[in-house]
Structure formats: structure tokens, C-alpha cells
Amino acid sequence: MSRLFISLIMVFLFGAGAAASPANGELAPDFKGLTMSGENVRLSDFRGRSVVLEWTNHECPYVRKHYGSGNMQRTQRALTEDGAVWISIISSAAGKQGHVTASQAQRLTAERGVYADLVILDPEGEIGRLYAAKTTPHMFIVDENGILQYQGAIDDKPSASLRSLEGAKNYVLAAWHELQSDRSVTDPQTKPYGCSVKYPD
């Protein structure tokens, strides 16, 4: 069996266009996105401040666990009050679970008491694919120099049950505190869990 044939099989099985995850310790991929308020922003606009990226889908049971319990809002508040910029990104395509219009995003943000600084609508999935965002939630921390320092799950309890929050290790908070103390992140990359990001077909 030729190497070319084997390569073609691998492409068929795993996909030619599968995006690779950005690498920790390197510059986070820059992007331009439209917020729910109609503002165009770039990640690089916030150079000099740490940024948290959160992929979200309000209809996902895992996201509902973290928002319904207030866990996500508490995490958002803790980090934004400590100087971080929190950007929530919605990459659900039109007609798919979690897709929202700008006005719907604004209503959900207000109703749930969200502490995100910005909510970006990414229905074409361009930003999501740039970061190889797999689940909702999927979390990333970019430091003030634009370097990706953490990517993965919000915590170590991959469950949609509210009971799983008890005793859970919040990876995002832990990574943040280590970075603020000029220490290396103990768990810089973890396996994200949740609903798959609902990209366009």
C-alpha cells in the first residue's frame, strides 16, 4: 500500500481542514469580531491586559449548570474585578442550538447577570475555528503580552449536574491566580467538556 494512499485515507478519516489548537506559550491568534452592541473589536486591542475567552451556548446543559448556579458569573466577576477582560463568544450557526441575534444576546446577558465585558457573535465560526474551540464552555486565558497561557475546561468535573460543582477545581481561577503570582500554570491545558460547538455545516 503506497504512502500516498495511506495519506489519503488519513485525510478522509480525520479531515483535511481540521483546525489545530493554538499552542500555549505562543502568541494567541488575533481576531476581529462583532459584539452584540455592534462594535468591531480585535483581541490585539487589549494588549497590556489579560483576556479570558469563553465559548458559550445558552441552550447547552453544561453552560446552564455554570450560569444557573452562578458559578460562571462569580468567575467572571472575580477576574474582571482583578483586571481581566472577559470576552464571551457565541459560535453557534444560524438555525442551530444556541444561535442568537444581537438583541437576544443582550437580553440573555442582562437576565443572567453576566459580568463579561464583551459578547462576540461568531455565527460563521471563524473565531471558533481559529481557536479550535470544541465545546461550550471552552476557556482560554491570554496574558497581557498576548501569550496563550491556559486552554481547556472551566473545572475538573465534566458533568451537567449542579451537584458536580461541589468540590470542583476551577481551572480558570487557579490558572489566573498562578499567573498573577508570576508562577507557571500547573494545569495549562485540560480537556474541555460540554456540548459541541454548533458550527455551520
XYZ file of C-alpha atoms in Angstrom:
201
model
C 0.000 0.000 0.000
C 1.560 3.288 -1.087
C 2.262 6.153 1.311
C 0.088 8.414 -0.831
C -2.852 6.049 -0.476
C -2.362 5.868 3.295
C -2.218 9.671 3.454
C -5.457 9.947 1.520
C -7.139 7.543 3.924
C -5.933 9.613 6.884
C -7.302 12.774 5.308
C -10.647 11.082 4.729
C -10.848 9.766 8.287
C -9.663 12.834 10.155
C -10.453 15.705 7.838
C -8.187 17.844 5.732
C -9.341 21.113 7.251
C -9.356 20.223 10.933
C -8.012 23.193 12.853
C -5.131 22.617 15.233
C -5.392 24.073 18.700
C -3.235 27.170 19.248
C -0.139 26.433 21.302
C 0.303 27.544 24.890
C 3.318 29.769 25.375
C 2.890 31.374 21.954
C 1.029 34.445 20.739
C -2.705 33.851 20.801
C -4.265 34.134 17.330
C -5.561 37.649 16.760
C -9.126 38.041 15.541
C -11.708 40.650 14.686
C -15.259 40.176 15.899
C -18.592 41.974 16.073
C -20.035 42.404 19.552
C -23.705 42.204 20.431
C -23.715 46.009 20.643
C -22.415 46.335 17.080
C -18.808 47.198 17.938
C -15.909 45.726 15.972
C -13.100 44.648 18.285
C -9.798 42.814 17.936
C -8.064 40.715 20.529
C -4.971 42.850 19.987
C -6.956 45.908 21.124
C -6.471 44.636 24.666
C -2.703 44.113 24.594
C -1.402 45.106 28.009
C -4.338 43.428 29.767
C -5.055 39.758 30.322
C -8.032 38.383 28.389
C -10.313 35.439 29.109
C -12.132 33.872 26.159
C -15.235 31.816 26.908
C -17.150 29.867 24.272
C -20.796 29.679 25.262
C -24.214 28.403 24.179
C -27.115 29.289 26.472
C -29.093 26.172 25.483
C -26.312 23.737 26.386
C -26.976 21.854 29.678
C -23.334 22.243 30.728
C -23.475 26.000 30.203
C -26.793 26.094 32.042
C -25.138 24.378 35.011
C -22.486 27.058 35.297
C -24.804 30.010 34.674
C -27.844 28.667 36.517
C -25.734 28.133 39.633
C -23.985 31.498 39.305
C -20.600 29.771 39.043
C -19.719 31.352 35.703
C -20.807 34.815 36.831
C -18.747 34.527 40.028
C -15.718 33.509 37.981
C -16.306 36.388 35.567
C -16.679 38.886 38.375
C -13.583 37.698 40.223
C -11.381 38.017 37.164
C -12.808 41.232 35.727
C -12.568 42.926 39.115
C -8.945 41.777 39.183
C -8.253 43.482 35.849
C -9.027 40.866 33.203
C -11.068 41.491 30.059
C -13.677 38.743 29.703
C -14.951 38.012 26.191
C -17.781 35.538 25.690
C -18.024 34.154 22.160
C -21.087 32.552 20.577
C -20.126 30.457 17.556
C -23.499 28.739 17.054
C -24.583 28.927 13.414
C -27.981 30.220 12.328
C -30.624 27.552 12.831
C -28.544 25.612 15.336
C -28.661 25.260 19.112
C -27.500 28.388 20.888
C -27.686 30.761 17.931
C -28.804 34.242 18.987
C -29.342 37.622 17.435
C -27.672 40.676 18.917
C -30.863 41.664 20.762
C -31.313 38.143 22.138
C -27.714 38.138 23.356
C -28.272 41.459 25.101
C -31.417 40.149 26.799
C -29.711 36.944 27.969
C -26.731 38.887 29.272
C -28.970 41.146 31.333
C -31.252 38.355 32.592
C -28.386 36.162 33.773
C -26.353 38.922 35.400
C -23.344 38.259 33.205
C -20.065 40.001 34.081
C -18.466 39.564 30.652
C -17.016 42.780 29.243
C -17.914 41.817 25.682
C -20.093 39.253 23.925
C -18.994 38.473 20.366
C -21.310 36.880 17.819
C -19.440 34.435 15.593
C -22.166 32.610 13.600
C -19.777 31.804 10.745
C -17.489 30.093 13.246
C -14.359 31.905 12.095
C -13.074 32.757 15.567
C -14.125 29.403 16.966
C -12.237 27.517 14.300
C -9.221 29.786 14.698
C -9.016 28.616 18.305
C -10.249 25.073 17.592
C -12.963 25.672 20.196
C -14.621 22.296 20.724
C -17.185 22.641 23.469
C -19.360 25.025 25.402
C -17.867 26.055 27.652
C -14.289 26.112 26.331
C -11.971 28.513 28.115
C -8.748 30.319 27.181
C -6.554 32.777 29.098
C -4.307 35.176 27.187
C -1.826 37.173 29.253
C -1.048 40.896 28.982
C 1.654 40.175 26.397
C -0.771 38.325 24.159
C 0.606 34.896 25.082
C -1.815 31.989 25.456
C -1.402 30.624 28.979
C -4.390 28.326 29.530
C -6.900 26.431 27.419
C -9.472 23.811 28.301
C -12.278 23.152 30.748
C -13.597 25.536 33.355
C -13.220 22.853 36.039
C -12.400 19.214 36.678
C -15.976 17.904 36.935
C -17.224 17.032 33.400
C -20.871 16.804 34.312
C -24.048 18.778 33.672
C -25.235 18.122 37.225
C -25.333 21.013 39.659
C -24.078 18.635 42.353
C -20.788 18.325 40.467
C -19.861 21.892 41.406
C -19.239 20.810 44.986
C -15.531 20.285 45.453
C -14.718 21.084 41.816
C -11.371 22.654 40.985
C -11.931 25.799 38.926
C -9.059 25.598 36.437
C -9.618 29.152 35.213
C -9.431 30.699 38.672
C -6.438 28.541 39.581
C -4.548 29.497 36.418
C -5.388 33.164 36.923
C -4.094 33.233 40.494
C -0.880 31.482 39.475
C -0.287 33.951 36.655
C -0.958 36.886 38.953
C 1.656 35.473 41.326
C 4.202 35.150 38.489
C 4.083 31.369 38.697
C 3.772 28.841 35.912
C 0.286 27.444 35.398
C 0.067 23.998 36.977
C -2.567 22.775 34.508
C -2.019 24.854 31.343
C -4.101 22.577 29.101
C -7.044 20.431 30.133
C -9.705 18.542 28.214
C -12.750 20.775 27.637
C -16.171 19.295 28.242
C -19.705 20.281 27.302
C -21.820 20.448 24.172
C -20.029 20.521 20.832
C -19.741 23.979 19.279
C -22.523 24.209 16.686
C -20.508 25.322 13.680
C -22.019 25.850 10.224
C -22.159 22.686 8.102
